[in-house]
């Protein structure tokens, strides 16, 4: 067990722990001291599994949002700092199940190499006549689809419900609240159908906690699992 300066981190089984919850729930460690990043309340944690984005891509997506905002369309925009590529939404998870999730993620990650993806092109769900979600596509190879399927199946083995809809790799820009200004919005988006917003070198996947607040969701990484070698950061 090795201490990492300035991180309150501990290594065990190739996992680095940053929080009291992670130390006690994932590694089963009893740690003394005060930790303010995550406090155990006994309440379920709202969690999802995702690929985190490099700052270059976040900046490019923020610039796109600023251009789209000029249409004054009625859209609730996603904060660029909170953007990520969701692989599996888990919903509310009891703290005692976090260790099982991390172990399953670790097993899956050992079987997959690093990925090279590109944020390229834009689209809407469900269609341009009735847009509800604005997004940027994520292009890559079949390895991403295989990784997502493995995660879906792995979480299903733990009792999480499988997603019926096919996986579409995308980054959400915003959610349409009304059709005000949608015509101009779609017109501007169509200008970016083939635009590239940067490359994403994927070396890990993360288990993330989402706290819903009036100012928007606040995200906390609970675990980071490295592709190709197992283990990771918690």
CSV table of C-alpha atoms in Angstrom, one decimal:
chain,number,residue,atom,x,y,z
A,1,UNK,CA,0.0,0.0,0.0
A,2,UNK,CA,1.6,3.2,-1.2
A,3,UNK,CA,0.7,6.8,-0.3
A,4,UNK,CA,0.6,9.3,-3.2
A,5,UNK,CA,1.5,12.8,-2.1
A,6,UNK,CA,-1.3,15.4,-2.2
A,7,UNK,CA,-4.0,12.9,-3.4
A,8,UNK,CA,-5.0,11.1,-0.3
A,9,UNK,CA,-4.6,8.1,-2.5
A,10,UNK,CA,-3.9,4.5,-1.6
A,11,UNK,CA,-3.0,1.6,-3.9
A,12,UNK,CA,-4.4,-1.9,-3.6
A,13,UNK,CA,-4.8,-4.4,-6.4
A,14,UNK,CA,-3.8,-1.7,-8.9
A,15,UNK,CA,-6.6,0.6,-7.7
A,16,UNK,CA,-6.0,4.2,-6.5
A,17,UNK,CA,-8.6,5.5,-3.9
A,18,UNK,CA,-9.3,9.2,-3.5
A,19,UNK,CA,-12.4,9.1,-1.2
A,20,UNK,CA,-13.5,7.8,2.1
A,21,UNK,CA,-16.5,6.0,0.4
A,22,UNK,CA,-14.2,4.4,-2.1
A,23,UNK,CA,-11.7,3.2,0.6
A,24,UNK,CA,-14.4,1.7,2.8
A,25,UNK,CA,-16.8,0.4,0.2
A,26,UNK,CA,-14.6,-0.7,-2.6
A,27,UNK,CA,-11.4,-1.8,-0.8
A,28,UNK,CA,-13.0,-2.5,2.6
A,29,UNK,CA,-10.4,-0.3,4.3
A,30,UNK,CA,-11.0,1.5,7.6
A,31,UNK,CA,-9.4,5.0,7.1
A,32,UNK,CA,-9.2,7.6,9.8
A,33,UNK,CA,-9.3,11.3,9.0
A,34,UNK,CA,-11.6,13.8,7.4
A,35,UNK,CA,-12.6,13.5,3.7
A,36,UNK,CA,-14.8,16.1,2.2
A,37,UNK,CA,-15.0,14.9,-1.5
A,38,UNK,CA,-17.4,12.1,-0.8
A,39,UNK,CA,-19.2,11.5,2.5
A,40,UNK,CA,-21.2,8.3,3.2
A,41,UNK,CA,-24.8,9.1,3.8
A,42,UNK,CA,-26.3,5.7,3.3
A,43,UNK,CA,-28.3,7.0,0.4
A,44,UNK,CA,-28.1,5.4,-3.0
A,45,UNK,CA,-25.7,7.0,-5.5
A,46,UNK,CA,-26.9,8.0,-9.0
A,47,UNK,CA,-24.2,6.5,-11.2
A,48,UNK,CA,-23.2,5.9,-14.8
A,49,UNK,CA,-20.2,4.6,-16.7
A,50,UNK,CA,-18.6,6.9,-19.3
A,51,UNK,CA,-15.6,7.9,-21.3
A,52,UNK,CA,-14.2,11.3,-20.2
A,53,UNK,CA,-13.3,13.9,-22.8
A,54,UNK,CA,-10.0,15.8,-23.3
A,55,UNK,CA,-10.1,19.6,-22.8
A,56,UNK,CA,-9.5,20.2,-26.5
A,57,UNK,CA,-12.8,18.5,-27.4
A,58,UNK,CA,-14.7,20.2,-24.7
A,59,UNK,CA,-13.5,23.6,-25.9
A,60,UNK,CA,-14.5,22.8,-29.5
A,61,UNK,CA,-18.0,21.7,-28.3
A,62,UNK,CA,-18.3,24.8,-26.2
A,63,UNK,CA,-17.5,27.0,-29.3
A,64,UNK,CA,-20.2,25.1,-31.2
A,65,UNK,CA,-22.7,25.7,-28.5
A,66,UNK,CA,-21.9,29.5,-28.5
A,67,UNK,CA,-22.6,29.6,-32.2
A,68,UNK,CA,-25.9,27.7,-31.7
A,69,UNK,CA,-27.0,30.0,-28.8
A,70,UNK,CA,-27.1,32.9,-31.2
A,71,UNK,CA,-30.3,31.4,-32.7
A,72,UNK,CA,-31.9,32.1,-29.3
A,73,UNK,CA,-33.6,28.7,-29.5
A,74,UNK,CA,-35.1,27.4,-26.3
A,75,UNK,CA,-32.5,24.8,-25.3
A,76,UNK,CA,-31.1,23.7,-22.0
A,77,UNK,CA,-27.4,23.5,-22.8
A,78,UNK,CA,-25.1,21.0,-21.2
A,79,UNK,CA,-22.1,22.5,-19.4
A,80,UNK,CA,-19.0,21.7,-21.5
A,81,UNK,CA,-17.1,20.7,-18.3
A,82,UNK,CA,-19.7,18.0,-17.7
A,83,UNK,CA,-19.7,16.5,-21.2
A,84,UNK,CA,-18.8,12.8,-21.5
A,85,UNK,CA,-19.5,9.8,-23.7
A,86,UNK,CA,-22.0,7.7,-21.7
A,87,UNK,CA,-21.6,3.9,-22.1
A,88,UNK,CA,-24.1,2.8,-19.5
A,89,UNK,CA,-26.5,4.7,-17.2
A,90,UNK,CA,-26.9,2.7,-14.0
A,91,UNK,CA,-29.4,4.8,-12.1
A,92,UNK,CA,-29.4,4.7,-8.3
A,93,UNK,CA,-26.9,2.3,-6.8
A,94,UNK,CA,-26.6,1.2,-3.2
A,95,UNK,CA,-23.1,1.9,-1.9
A,96,UNK,CA,-22.5,-1.8,-1.1
A,97,UNK,CA,-22.8,-2.6,-4.8
A,98,UNK,CA,-20.1,-0.2,-5.9
A,99,UNK,CA,-17.3,-2.8,-5.4
A,100,UNK,CA,-19.1,-5.3,-7.6
A,101,UNK,CA,-19.5,-2.7,-10.4
A,102,UNK,CA,-15.8,-1.7,-10.2
A,103,UNK,CA,-14.7,-5.4,-10.2
A,104,UNK,CA,-16.8,-6.1,-13.3
A,105,UNK,CA,-15.5,-3.0,-15.1
A,106,UNK,CA,-11.9,-4.0,-14.2
A,107,UNK,CA,-12.4,-7.5,-15.7
A,108,UNK,CA,-13.9,-6.0,-18.9
A,109,UNK,CA,-11.2,-3.3,-19.2
A,110,UNK,CA,-8.4,-5.9,-19.1
A,111,UNK,CA,-9.8,-7.3,-22.4
A,112,UNK,CA,-9.8,-4.1,-24.4
A,113,UNK,CA,-7.0,-1.9,-25.8
A,114,UNK,CA,-6.8,1.8,-26.0
A,115,UNK,CA,-9.2,3.4,-28.5
A,116,UNK,CA,-8.9,6.3,-30.9
A,117,UNK,CA,-12.2,8.1,-31.5
A,118,UNK,CA,-13.2,11.3,-33.2
A,119,UNK,CA,-16.0,13.8,-32.3
A,120,UNK,CA,-17.4,14.5,-35.8
A,121,UNK,CA,-20.7,15.6,-37.3
A,122,UNK,CA,-23.9,16.6,-35.5
A,123,UNK,CA,-27.4,15.3,-35.2
A,124,UNK,CA,-30.7,15.4,-33.3
A,125,UNK,CA,-33.0,12.9,-31.5
A,126,UNK,CA,-35.5,11.8,-32.6
A,127,UNK,CA,-35.6,13.7,-35.9
A,128,UNK,CA,-35.2,17.2,-37.4
A,129,UNK,CA,-39.0,17.7,-37.5
A,130,UNK,CA,-39.3,17.2,-33.8
A,131,UNK,CA,-35.8,17.7,-32.2
A,132,UNK,CA,-35.5,17.0,-28.6
A,133,UNK,CA,-31.8,16.3,-28.1
A,134,UNK,CA,-28.9,18.0,-29.9
A,135,UNK,CA,-25.7,15.9,-30.1
A,136,UNK,CA,-22.3,15.5,-31.8
A,137,UNK,CA,-21.5,12.0,-33.1
A,138,UNK,CA,-18.5,10.0,-32.0
A,139,UNK,CA,-16.8,7.9,-34.7
A,140,UNK,CA,-14.4,5.0,-34.1
A,141,UNK,CA,-14.0,1.4,-34.9
A,142,UNK,CA,-16.0,-1.7,-33.8
A,143,UNK,CA,-13.9,-2.0,-30.6
A,144,UNK,CA,-16.0,0.8,-29.0
A,145,UNK,CA,-19.2,-1.0,-29.8
A,146,UNK,CA,-17.7,-4.2,-28.4
A,147,UNK,CA,-16.6,-2.5,-25.2
A,148,UNK,CA,-20.1,-0.9,-24.7
A,149,UNK,CA,-21.8,-4.3,-25.3
A,150,UNK,CA,-19.4,-6.0,-22.8
A,151,UNK,CA,-20.3,-3.3,-20.2
A,152,UNK,CA,-24.0,-3.7,-20.9
A,153,UNK,CA,-23.8,-7.4,-20.4
A,154,UNK,CA,-21.6,-7.1,-17.4
A,155,UNK,CA,-23.9,-4.8,-15.7
A,156,UNK,CA,-26.9,-7.0,-16.6
A,157,UNK,CA,-25.2,-9.9,-14.8
A,158,UNK,CA,-25.3,-7.7,-11.7
A,159,UNK,CA,-29.0,-7.1,-12.0
A,160,UNK,CA,-29.1,-3.8,-13.9
A,161,UNK,CA,-31.7,-3.6,-16.7
A,162,UNK,CA,-30.5,-3.9,-20.2
A,163,UNK,CA,-31.0,-0.9,-22.6
A,164,UNK,CA,-33.5,-1.8,-25.3
A,165,UNK,CA,-32.3,0.9,-27.7
A,166,UNK,CA,-29.2,0.3,-29.9
A,167,UNK,CA,-26.1,2.1,-28.7
A,168,UNK,CA,-25.4,5.4,-30.5
A,169,UNK,CA,-22.1,6.9,-29.5
A,170,UNK,CA,-22.8,10.6,-29.1
A,171,UNK,CA,-22.0,13.7,-26.9
A,172,UNK,CA,-25.1,15.6,-25.8
A,173,UNK,CA,-25.0,19.4,-26.5
A,174,UNK,CA,-28.4,20.3,-25.1
A,175,UNK,CA,-32.1,19.4,-24.8
A,176,UNK,CA,-34.8,21.3,-26.6
A,177,UNK,CA,-37.4,22.7,-24.3
A,178,UNK,CA,-39.8,24.2,-26.9
A,179,UNK,CA,-39.8,24.6,-30.7
A,180,UNK,CA,-39.0,28.3,-30.5
A,181,UNK,CA,-36.2,29.1,-32.9
A,182,UNK,CA,-35.7,25.4,-33.9
A,183,UNK,CA,-35.8,26.2,-37.6
A,184,UNK,CA,-32.8,28.4,-37.4
A,185,UNK,CA,-31.1,26.1,-35.0
A,186,UNK,CA,-31.4,23.1,-37.4
A,187,UNK,CA,-30.2,25.3,-40.2
A,188,UNK,CA,-27.0,26.2,-38.4
A,189,UNK,CA,-26.4,22.6,-37.2
A,190,UNK,CA,-26.7,21.3,-40.8
A,191,UNK,CA,-23.6,23.5,-41.6
A,192,UNK,CA,-21.6,21.3,-39.2
A,193,UNK,CA,-22.7,17.9,-40.5
A,194,UNK,CA,-19.2,16.9,-41.4
A,195,UNK,CA,-17.2,19.1,-39.0
A,196,UNK,CA,-14.6,17.6,-36.7
A,197,UNK,CA,-14.5,18.6,-33.1
A,198,UNK,CA,-11.3,16.8,-32.2
A,199,UNK,CA,-9.9,13.4,-31.4
A,200,UNK,CA,-10.4,11.3,-28.2
A,201,UNK,CA,-7.7,9.0,-27.1
A,202,UNK,CA,-9.4,6.6,-24.8
A,203,UNK,CA,-7.1,5.0,-22.2
A,204,UNK,CA,-9.7,4.4,-19.5
A,205,UNK,CA,-13.4,4.4,-18.6
A,206,UNK,CA,-14.9,5.9,-15.5
A,207,UNK,CA,-17.6,5.2,-12.9
A,208,UNK,CA,-19.2,8.6,-12.2
A,209,UNK,CA,-21.6,9.8,-9.5
A,210,UNK,CA,-24.1,12.4,-10.6
A,211,UNK,CA,-25.7,14.8,-8.0
A,212,UNK,CA,-28.7,16.6,-9.4
A,213,UNK,CA,-28.9,20.2,-8.3
A,214,UNK,CA,-30.9,23.3,-9.3
A,215,UNK,CA,-27.8,24.7,-11.1
A,216,UNK,CA,-27.3,21.5,-13.0
A,217,UNK,CA,-25.8,18.1,-12.4
A,218,UNK,CA,-22.5,17.8,-10.5
A,219,UNK,CA,-20.2,14.9,-11.4
A,220,UNK,CA,-17.7,13.1,-9.2
A,221,UNK,CA,-15.5,10.3,-10.5
A,222,UNK,CA,-15.7,7.3,-8.2
A,223,UNK,CA,-13.4,5.0,-10.2
A,224,UNK,CA,-11.2,5.0,-13.3
A,225,UNK,CA,-10.3,1.7,-14.9
A,226,UNK,CA,-7.4,1.5,-17.3
A,227,UNK,CA,-7.9,-0.3,-20.6
A,228,UNK,CA,-5.7,-3.2,-21.6
A,229,UNK,CA,-4.1,-3.9,-18.2
A,230,UNK,CA,-6.9,-3.8,-15.6
A,231,UNK,CA,-6.8,-1.8,-12.4
A,232,UNK,CA,-7.2,2.0,-12.3
A,233,UNK,CA,-8.0,5.0,-10.1
A,234,UNK,CA,-10.8,5.3,-7.6
